[in-house]
mmCIF file of C-alpha atoms in Angstrom:
data_model
loop_
_atom_site.group_PDB
_atom_site.id
_atom_site.type_symbol
_atom_site.label_atom_id
_atom_site.label_comp_id
_atom_site.label_asym_id
_atom_site.label_seq_id
_atom_site.Cartn_x
_atom_site.Cartn_y
_atom_site.Cartn_z
ATOM 1 C CA MET A 212 123.187 -12.701 -86.672
ATOM 2 C CA LYS A 213 125.428 -15.321 -88.237
ATOM 3 C CA ILE A 214 128.600 -14.708 -90.189
ATOM 4 C CA PHE A 215 127.866 -14.762 -93.911
ATOM 5 C CA ASN A 216 130.435 -15.229 -96.637
ATOM 6 C CA THR A 217 129.503 -15.656 -100.271
ATOM 7 C CA LYS A 218 130.933 -15.815 -103.759
ATOM 8 C CA LEU A 219 129.558 -14.526 -107.006
ATOM 9 C CA LEU A 220 128.758 -17.355 -109.376
ATOM 10 C CA ALA A 221 130.134 -17.095 -112.885
ATOM 11 C CA LEU A 222 127.701 -19.771 -113.985
ATOM 12 C CA VAL A 223 127.338 -19.952 -117.742
ATOM 13 C CA THR A 224 123.890 -21.220 -118.736
ATOM 14 C CA SER A 225 122.323 -21.784 -122.068
ATOM 15 C CA ALA A 226 120.097 -18.802 -122.785
ATOM 16 C CA MET A 227 116.486 -19.609 -123.482
ATOM 17 C CA LEU A 228 115.051 -17.137 -125.945
ATOM 18 C CA LEU A 229 111.482 -16.497 -124.938
ATOM 19 C CA GLY A 230 109.020 -14.805 -127.217
ATOM 20 C CA ALA A 231 107.537 -12.902 -124.327
ATOM 21 C CA CYS A 232 110.826 -11.367 -123.146
ATOM 22 C CA SER A 233 109.737 -7.928 -124.275
ATOM 23 C CA GLN A 234 106.848 -8.015 -121.822
ATOM 24 C CA MET A 235 108.843 -8.037 -118.589
ATOM 25 C CA ALA A 236 107.090 -7.068 -115.366
ATOM 26 C CA THR A 237 108.422 -4.000 -113.592
ATOM 27 C CA TYR A 238 110.298 -4.694 -110.371
ATOM 28 C CA GLU A 239 111.683 -2.471 -107.666
ATOM 29 C CA ASN A 240 114.461 -3.450 -105.213
ATOM 30 C CA GLU A 241 112.447 -1.834 -102.437
ATOM 31 C CA ASP A 242 109.885 -4.649 -102.789
ATOM 32 C CA LEU A 243 112.464 -7.004 -101.284
ATOM 33 C CA THR A 244 113.525 -4.869 -98.380
ATOM 34 C CA ASN A 245 110.176 -3.926 -96.910
ATOM 35 C CA SER A 246 110.128 -4.573 -93.118
ATOM 36 C CA LEU A 247 113.577 -6.150 -93.254
ATOM 37 C CA GLU A 248 116.717 -5.039 -91.494
ATOM 38 C CA LYS A 249 119.773 -5.190 -93.724
ATOM 39 C CA ALA A 250 122.565 -7.340 -92.335
ATOM 40 C CA ASP A 251 126.071 -6.121 -91.610
ATOM 41 C CA GLN A 252 128.098 -6.707 -94.787
ATOM 42 C CA ALA A 253 131.552 -6.209 -93.287
ATOM 43 C CA GLY A 254 132.548 -9.863 -93.762
ATOM 44 C CA PHE A 255 131.105 -10.222 -97.235
ATOM 45 C CA LYS A 256 133.413 -11.144 -100.111
ATOM 46 C CA LEU A 257 132.762 -11.780 -103.786
ATOM 47 C CA ASN A 258 134.984 -14.178 -105.714
ATOM 48 C CA PRO A 259 134.663 -16.059 -108.982
ATOM 49 C CA TYR A 260 132.753 -19.244 -108.434
ATOM 50 C CA THR A 261 134.563 -22.567 -108.782
ATOM 51 C CA THR A 262 133.093 -26.012 -108.308
ATOM 52 C CA GLY A 263 134.492 -28.192 -105.568
ATOM 53 C CA ASN A 264 133.616 -30.111 -102.398
ATOM 54 C CA GLY A 265 130.692 -29.391 -100.143
ATOM 55 C CA PHE A 266 127.824 -31.076 -101.971
ATOM 56 C CA GLU A 267 128.137 -34.600 -100.531
ATOM 57 C CA ASN A 268 124.628 -34.204 -99.048
ATOM 58 C CA ALA A 269 123.293 -31.899 -101.744
ATOM 59 C CA LYS A 270 119.618 -31.381 -102.415
ATOM 60 C CA ILE A 271 117.939 -29.473 -105.248
ATOM 61 C CA SER A 272 114.876 -27.261 -104.874
ATOM 62 C CA GLU A 273 113.134 -25.729 -107.858
ATOM 63 C CA SER A 274 110.744 -22.850 -108.486
ATOM 64 C CA GLY A 275 109.721 -22.921 -112.103
ATOM 65 C CA ASN A 276 112.923 -22.889 -114.127
ATOM 66 C CA LEU A 277 114.987 -21.503 -111.223
ATOM 67 C CA ASN A 278 116.849 -23.987 -109.005
ATOM 68 C CA LEU A 279 118.866 -24.091 -105.825
ATOM 69 C CA THR A 280 121.460 -26.746 -104.926
ATOM 70 C CA TYR A 281 122.531 -26.739 -101.283
ATOM 71 C CA THR A 282 124.025 -28.944 -98.573
ATOM 72 C CA GLU A 283 121.085 -30.315 -96.628
ATOM 73 C CA LYS A 284 123.213 -31.646 -93.733
ATOM 74 C CA VAL A 285 126.599 -30.369 -92.576
ATOM 75 C CA CYS A 286 128.895 -31.067 -89.632
ATOM 76 C CA LEU A 287 129.486 -28.492 -86.929
ATOM 77 C CA GLY A 288 132.195 -26.084 -88.073
ATOM 78 C CA GLU A 289 131.611 -26.710 -91.770
ATOM 79 C CA ASN A 290 130.020 -24.199 -94.142
ATOM 80 C CA ILE A 291 126.533 -24.442 -95.599
ATOM 81 C CA THR A 292 127.233 -24.224 -99.338
ATOM 82 C CA PHE A 293 124.780 -23.453 -102.139
ATOM 83 C CA VAL A 294 124.482 -22.626 -105.837
ATOM 84 C CA PHE A 295 121.493 -20.714 -107.190
ATOM 85 C CA GLY A 296 120.708 -20.335 -110.860
ATOM 86 C CA GLY A 297 118.932 -22.250 -113.599
ATOM 87 C CA ALA A 298 117.691 -21.601 -117.097
ATOM 88 C CA GLY A 299 115.294 -18.984 -115.749
ATOM 89 C CA PHE A 300 118.055 -16.888 -114.256
ATOM 90 C CA THR A 301 118.375 -14.605 -117.277
ATOM 91 C CA GLY A 302 119.244 -10.945 -117.349
ATOM 92 C CA THR A 303 120.082 -9.182 -114.107
ATOM 93 C CA ARG A 304 118.196 -10.038 -110.933
ATOM 94 C CA THR A 305 118.113 -8.830 -107.365
ATOM 95 C CA VAL A 306 118.707 -11.595 -104.820
ATOM 96 C CA GLN A 307 118.327 -11.740 -101.060
ATOM 97 C CA VAL A 308 119.187 -14.508 -98.649
ATOM 98 C CA GLN A 309 116.901 -14.467 -95.648
ATOM 99 C CA GLU A 310 116.832 -16.532 -92.455
ATOM 100 C CA LEU A 311 113.738 -17.351 -90.451
ATOM 101 C CA VAL A 312 114.424 -16.126 -86.905
ATOM 102 C CA ASN A 313 111.683 -16.225 -84.266
ATOM 103 C CA GLY A 314 108.995 -16.278 -86.924
ATOM 104 C CA GLU A 315 110.448 -13.320 -88.855
ATOM 105 C CA TRP A 316 112.408 -13.346 -92.109
ATOM 106 C CA VAL A 317 115.732 -11.579 -91.463
ATOM 107 C CA GLN A 318 117.891 -10.486 -94.366
ATOM 108 C CA VAL A 319 121.451 -11.793 -94.160
ATOM 109 C CA PHE A 320 122.573 -10.720 -97.619
ATOM 110 C CA GLN A 321 121.353 -8.767 -100.637
ATOM 111 C CA GLN A 322 122.988 -8.667 -104.073
ATOM 112 C CA PRO A 323 121.208 -5.958 -106.120
ATOM 113 C CA GLN A 324 122.570 -7.106 -109.471
ATOM 114 C CA ALA A 325 123.287 -10.811 -109.760
ATOM 115 C CA PRO A 326 123.935 -11.777 -113.384
ATOM 116 C CA LYS A 327 123.390 -15.437 -114.350
ATOM 117 C CA GLY A 328 123.460 -16.825 -110.798
ATOM 118 C CA VAL A 329 124.891 -16.794 -107.275
ATOM 119 C CA SER A 330 126.885 -19.206 -105.109
ATOM 120 C CA GLY A 331 128.215 -18.920 -101.611
ATOM 121 C CA SER A 332 128.389 -20.299 -98.096
ATOM 122 C CA LEU A 333 127.071 -19.624 -94.607
ATOM 123 C CA ALA A 334 129.425 -20.074 -91.683
ATOM 124 C CA GLY A 335 129.318 -19.922 -87.899
ATOM 125 C CA TYR A 336 126.141 -21.889 -87.245
ATOM 126 C CA ALA A 337 125.697 -23.976 -84.084
ATOM 127 C CA VAL A 338 124.042 -27.400 -83.948
ATOM 128 C CA GLY A 339 120.403 -27.164 -85.000
ATOM 129 C CA THR A 340 118.000 -26.867 -87.932
ATOM 130 C CA TYR A 341 117.867 -23.578 -89.833
ATOM 131 C CA THR A 342 115.382 -22.252 -92.383
ATOM 132 C CA PHE A 343 116.479 -19.972 -95.204
ATOM 133 C CA ARG A 344 114.992 -18.648 -98.401
ATOM 134 C CA TRP A 345 116.218 -17.058 -101.576
ATOM 135 C CA LYS A 346 114.044 -14.094 -102.457
ATOM 136 C CA VAL A 347 114.588 -13.414 -106.142
ATOM 137 C CA GLY A 348 113.247 -10.424 -108.056
ATOM 138 C CA GLY A 349 113.352 -9.392 -111.680
ATOM 139 C CA GLN A 350 111.721 -11.051 -114.686
ATOM 140 C CA GLY A 351 108.371 -12.477 -113.626
ATOM 141 C CA GLY A 352 108.172 -10.582 -110.336
ATOM 142 C CA VAL A 353 109.288 -11.980 -106.975
ATOM 143 C CA GLN A 354 109.927 -15.697 -106.396
ATOM 144 C CA ASN A 355 110.880 -17.435 -103.159
ATOM 145 C CA ILE A 356 112.660 -20.756 -102.632
ATOM 146 C CA GLU A 357 112.811 -21.954 -99.030
ATOM 147 C CA PHE A 358 115.246 -24.595 -97.760
ATOM 148 C CA ASN A 359 116.203 -26.157 -94.445
ATOM 149 C CA VAL A 360 119.718 -27.108 -93.353
ATOM 150 C CA VAL A 361 120.616 -29.376 -90.398
ATOM 151 C CA VAL A 362 123.917 -28.725 -88.606
ATOM 152 C CA GLU A 363 125.077 -31.838 -86.745
ATOM 153 C CA ASP A 364 127.838 -32.518 -84.255
ATOM 154 C CA CYS A 365 129.790 -35.153 -86.170
ATOM 155 C CA SER A 366 132.629 -35.231 -83.678
ATOM 156 C CA SER A 367 130.838 -36.903 -80.771
ATOM 157 C CA CYS A 368 133.274 -39.177 -78.965
ATOM 158 C CA ASP A 369 133.014 -42.436 -77.051
ATOM 159 C CA ASP A 370 134.575 -43.363 -73.729
ATOM 160 C CA GLU A 371 138.278 -44.231 -73.758
ATOM 161 C CA SER A 372 138.847 -47.837 -74.830
ATOM 162 C CA PHE A 373 141.804 -50.179 -75.333
ATOM 163 C CA SER A 374 141.999 -53.777 -76.560
ATOM 164 C CA TYR A 375 144.245 -56.128 -78.526
ATOM 165 C CA ASP A 376 144.117 -59.100 -80.868
ATOM 166 C CA ALA A 377 147.149 -61.441 -80.603
ATOM 167 C CA ILE A 378 148.218 -64.389 -82.712
ATOM 168 C CA ILE A 379 150.800 -66.567 -80.943
ATOM 169 C CA GLY A 380 152.652 -68.617 -83.511
ATOM 170 C CA ILE A 381 155.223 -71.394 -83.263
ATOM 171 C CA THR A 382 158.233 -69.042 -83.282
ATOM 172 C CA ASP A 383 156.848 -65.482 -83.009
ATOM 173 C CA VAL A 384 153.843 -63.340 -82.047
ATOM 174 C CA ASP A 385 151.680 -60.875 -84.001
ATOM 175 C CA VAL A 386 149.559 -58.382 -82.102
ATOM 176 C CA VAL A 387 147.321 -55.418 -83.068
ATOM 177 C CA PHE A 388 146.282 -52.966 -80.361
ATOM 178 C CA ALA A 389 143.173 -50.788 -80.777
ATOM 179 C CA TYR A 390 142.887 -47.526 -78.865
ATOM 180 C CA SER A 391 140.453 -44.606 -78.780
ATOM 181 C CA TYR A 392 140.586 -41.618 -76.454
ATOM 182 C CA SER A 393 137.562 -39.740 -75.077
ATOM 183 C CA SER A 394 138.196 -36.693 -77.285
ATOM 184 C CA GLU A 395 140.052 -35.810 -80.479
ATOM 185 C CA THR A 396 143.597 -35.281 -79.295
ATOM 186 C CA GLU A 397 147.283 -36.198 -79.602
ATOM 187 C CA ILE A 398 148.573 -38.932 -77.330
ATOM 188 C CA SER A 399 152.010 -40.130 -76.258
ATOM 189 C CA ILE A 400 151.870 -43.805 -75.366
ATOM 190 C CA ASP A 401 154.379 -46.465 -74.200
ATOM 191 C CA PHE A 402 154.108 -50.161 -75.069
ATOM 192 C CA THR A 403 156.128 -52.539 -72.905
ATOM 193 C CA PHE A 404 157.503 -55.746 -74.449
ATOM 194 C CA PRO A 405 159.779 -57.105 -71.676
ATOM 195 C CA GLN A 406 160.916 -60.380 -73.252
ATOM 196 C CA ILE A 407 161.286 -59.978 -76.970
ATOM 197 C CA SER A 408 164.482 -60.447 -78.944
ATOM 198 C CA ILE A 409 165.230 -57.202 -80.769
ATOM 199 C CA ASP A 410 168.507 -55.668 -81.895
ATOM 200 C CA ILE A 411 167.810 -51.943 -81.497
ATOM 201 C CA PRO A 412 169.984 -49.627 -79.418
ATOM 202 C CA THR A 413 168.497 -47.319 -76.785
ATOM 203 C CA ASN A 414 166.781 -44.356 -78.460
ATOM 204 C CA GLY A 415 166.809 -46.255 -81.719
ATOM 205 C CA SER A 416 163.689 -46.460 -83.900
ATOM 206 C CA TYR A 417 161.346 -49.292 -84.789
ATOM 207 C CA THR A 418 158.730 -49.264 -87.562
ATOM 208 C CA GLY A 419 155.610 -51.266 -86.890
ATOM 209 C CA ALA A 420 153.615 -53.337 -89.378
ATOM 210 C CA ASP A 421 151.242 -50.436 -90.026
ATOM 211 C CA GLY A 422 154.021 -47.885 -90.655
ATOM 212 C CA LYS A 423 154.071 -46.205 -87.241
ATOM 213 C CA THR A 424 157.557 -45.338 -86.004
ATOM 214 C CA TYR A 425 158.465 -45.875 -82.346
ATOM 215 C CA ARG A 426 161.412 -44.708 -80.249
ATOM 216 C CA VAL A 427 162.827 -47.658 -78.328
ATOM 217 C CA THR A 428 164.212 -47.382 -74.803
ATOM 218 C CA GLY A 429 164.630 -49.652 -71.773
ATOM 219 C CA ASN A 430 167.162 -51.933 -73.479
ATOM 220 C CA GLY A 431 164.714 -52.686 -76.244
ATOM 221 C CA THR A 432 161.635 -53.238 -74.072
ATOM 222 C CA VAL A 433 159.673 -49.946 -74.225
ATOM 223 C CA PHE A 434 158.262 -48.513 -77.461
ATOM 224 C CA HIS A 435 157.245 -44.812 -77.424
ATOM 225 C CA TRP A 436 154.801 -43.329 -79.955
ATOM 226 C CA THR A 437 153.199 -39.866 -80.251
ATOM 227 C CA GLY A 438 150.446 -38.886 -82.644
ATOM 228 C CA PRO A 439 146.722 -38.094 -83.105
ATOM 229 C CA VAL A 440 144.291 -40.808 -82.073
ATOM 230 C CA SER A 441 140.655 -41.520 -82.815
ATOM 231 C CA CYS A 442 137.894 -40.873 -80.326
ATOM 232 C CA SER A 443 135.559 -43.458 -81.899
ATOM 233 C CA SER A 444 135.437 -46.946 -80.432
ATOM 234 C CA GLU A 445 134.055 -48.189 -83.761
ATOM 235 C CA SER A 446 137.079 -46.914 -85.704
ATOM 236 C CA PRO A 447 139.930 -46.761 -83.188
ATOM 237 C CA THR A 448 143.601 -46.030 -83.873
ATOM 238 C CA THR A 449 145.522 -49.271 -84.297
ATOM 239 C CA PHE A 450 149.101 -50.260 -83.463
ATOM 240 C CA ALA A 451 150.311 -53.337 -85.335
ATOM 241 C CA PHE A 452 153.368 -55.372 -84.410
ATOM 242 C CA GLU A 453 154.315 -58.470 -86.445
ATOM 243 C CA GLY A 454 156.965 -61.110 -85.944
ATOM 244 C CA LEU A 455 157.816 -60.352 -82.314
ATOM 245 C CA VAL A 456 160.407 -63.011 -81.474
ATOM 246 C CA PRO A 457 160.418 -64.231 -77.838
ATOM 247 C CA HIS A 458 163.624 -63.848 -75.887
ATOM 248 C CA CYS A 459 163.998 -67.304 -74.387
ATOM 249 C CA GLY A 460 166.847 -66.493 -72.012
ATOM 250 C CA PRO A 461 167.684 -67.765 -68.520
ATOM 251 C CA SER A 462 164.660 -66.087 -66.971
ATOM 252 C CA THR A 463 162.333 -68.301 -69.007
ATOM 253 C CA ALA A 464 164.163 -71.538 -68.388
ATOM 254 C CA LYS A 465 161.968 -72.711 -65.516
ATOM 255 C CA ASP A 466 158.541 -72.576 -67.167
ATOM 256 C CA GLY A 467 159.324 -72.168 -70.870
ATOM 257 C CA LYS A 468 157.361 -68.894 -71.063
ATOM 258 C CA ALA A 469 158.231 -65.384 -72.232
ATOM 259 C CA ASN A 470 156.193 -62.288 -71.436
ATOM 260 C CA ILE A 471 155.754 -60.603 -74.829
ATOM 261 C CA TRP A 472 153.566 -57.672 -73.743
ATOM 262 C CA THR A 473 152.759 -56.524 -70.220
ATOM 263 C CA ASN A 474 151.487 -52.920 -70.380
ATOM 264 C CA ALA A 475 150.534 -49.844 -72.373
ATOM 265 C CA LYS A 476 150.689 -46.475 -70.628
ATOM 266 C CA VAL A 477 149.509 -42.985 -71.622
ATOM 267 C CA ILE A 478 152.330 -40.559 -70.704
ATOM 268 C CA ALA A 479 151.221 -37.292 -72.384
ATOM 269 C CA ILE A 480 148.052 -35.689 -73.787
ATOM 270 C CA ASP A 481 148.210 -32.885 -76.351
ATOM 271 C CA GLY A 482 151.923 -32.444 -75.667
ATOM 272 C CA GLU A 483 151.442 -32.052 -71.908
ATOM 273 C CA GLU A 484 153.443 -34.662 -70.054
ATOM 274 C CA LEU A 485 151.580 -36.498 -67.304
ATOM 275 C CA VAL A 486 153.860 -36.423 -64.250
ATOM 276 C CA ASP A 487 153.216 -38.061 -60.903
ATOM 277 C CA ASP A 488 152.874 -35.333 -58.310
ATOM 278 C CA PRO A 489 153.476 -36.412 -54.687
ATOM 279 C CA GLU A 490 151.697 -33.254 -53.545
ATOM 280 C CA THR A 491 148.316 -34.398 -54.845
ATOM 281 C CA LEU A 492 146.118 -37.401 -54.233
ATOM 282 C CA ASP A 493 144.628 -37.288 -57.731
ATOM 283 C CA ILE A 494 146.010 -40.417 -59.395
ATOM 284 C CA ASN A 495 144.833 -39.153 -62.797
ATOM 285 C CA GLU A 496 147.524 -36.484 -62.705
ATOM 286 C CA GLY A 497 150.251 -38.939 -63.742
ATOM 287 C CA PRO A 498 150.781 -41.491 -66.534
ATOM 288 C CA TYR A 499 148.165 -44.219 -66.442
ATOM 289 C CA SER A 500 147.956 -47.802 -67.596
ATOM 290 C CA LEU A 501 145.513 -48.949 -70.267
ATOM 291 C CA LYS A 502 145.951 -52.670 -69.489
ATOM 292 C CA GLY A 503 143.094 -52.916 -67.022
ATOM 293 C CA ASP A 504 141.788 -56.481 -66.938
ATOM 294 C CA LEU A 505 143.532 -57.498 -70.177
ATOM 295 C CA GLU A 506 145.807 -60.505 -69.876
ATOM 296 C CA THR A 507 149.544 -60.323 -70.385
ATOM 297 C CA ILE A 508 150.526 -61.722 -73.793
ATOM 298 C CA VAL A 509 152.624 -64.810 -73.061
ATOM 299 C CA TYR A 510 154.610 -67.067 -75.407
ATOM 300 C CA SER A 511 154.855 -70.645 -74.088
ATOM 301 C CA GLY A 512 157.207 -72.231 -76.608
ATOM 302 C CA CYS A 513 160.610 -71.528 -75.019
ATOM 303 C CA PRO A 514 162.806 -74.537 -74.319
ATOM 304 C CA VAL A 515 162.877 -75.681 -70.702
ATOM 305 C CA ARG A 516 166.125 -76.676 -69.095
ATOM 306 C CA PRO A 517 166.125 -80.051 -67.383
#
């Protein structure tokens, strides 16, 4: 049995005055509950209905002048939301929500007196397709509206990936790194820029072109960042650095080149620091480089001494 939470809808509809209202069919609540086991109501709550999110994938089903609006597709962990009412929902009606389980309709909620309409949500459903129905009694006898809802795993992740796009200008370098991890998580990562000219003291801060703030160590060569990262290779987390000025010092005098970027290293995952352990042969225990086969970013415009 799934967890069921619902709200009572204070849905104000325009009353349709019908000439035949005085000839209402008789209806007994017992007609709804025949051969059905009543669900545990311990987690059931009634609250005034308010409109809001949850109907991005809404679909409407109708039975005469009664209608049901519900989320046809939801992501795993999200609620299945619905609103039931319509011009035909006049007077006081008895409403059940039933789920089709192994070929049998199982009651998951009953509201004996539902004036004007009902709204609510279903929670705790795993990935799959589920069939429900509203079983409505009152004026006109019993009416059923069936609906299917698909619960999808929207958080499927890709393999870990890392790349960059660099623009080497006449006097400086722009680079954007793109990174996605294999699951939704928080990462601590170090970027190494060994030969850039930057006036930031050790443990000072640097703000990148995209607003990310880095702690700078290693005499201005290592940039530390911690935060949540994407797990989708199609929409990775980016790290943008603009206007990196090469440090054309004595070490570059022979070939006129400066190594702008040489490595990016994951040093912690979800707050757990990755530490090299000499007692184990598992190299994945410690910090690991993302550089792989990527080339070092090199600036070739430094002056060469004769």
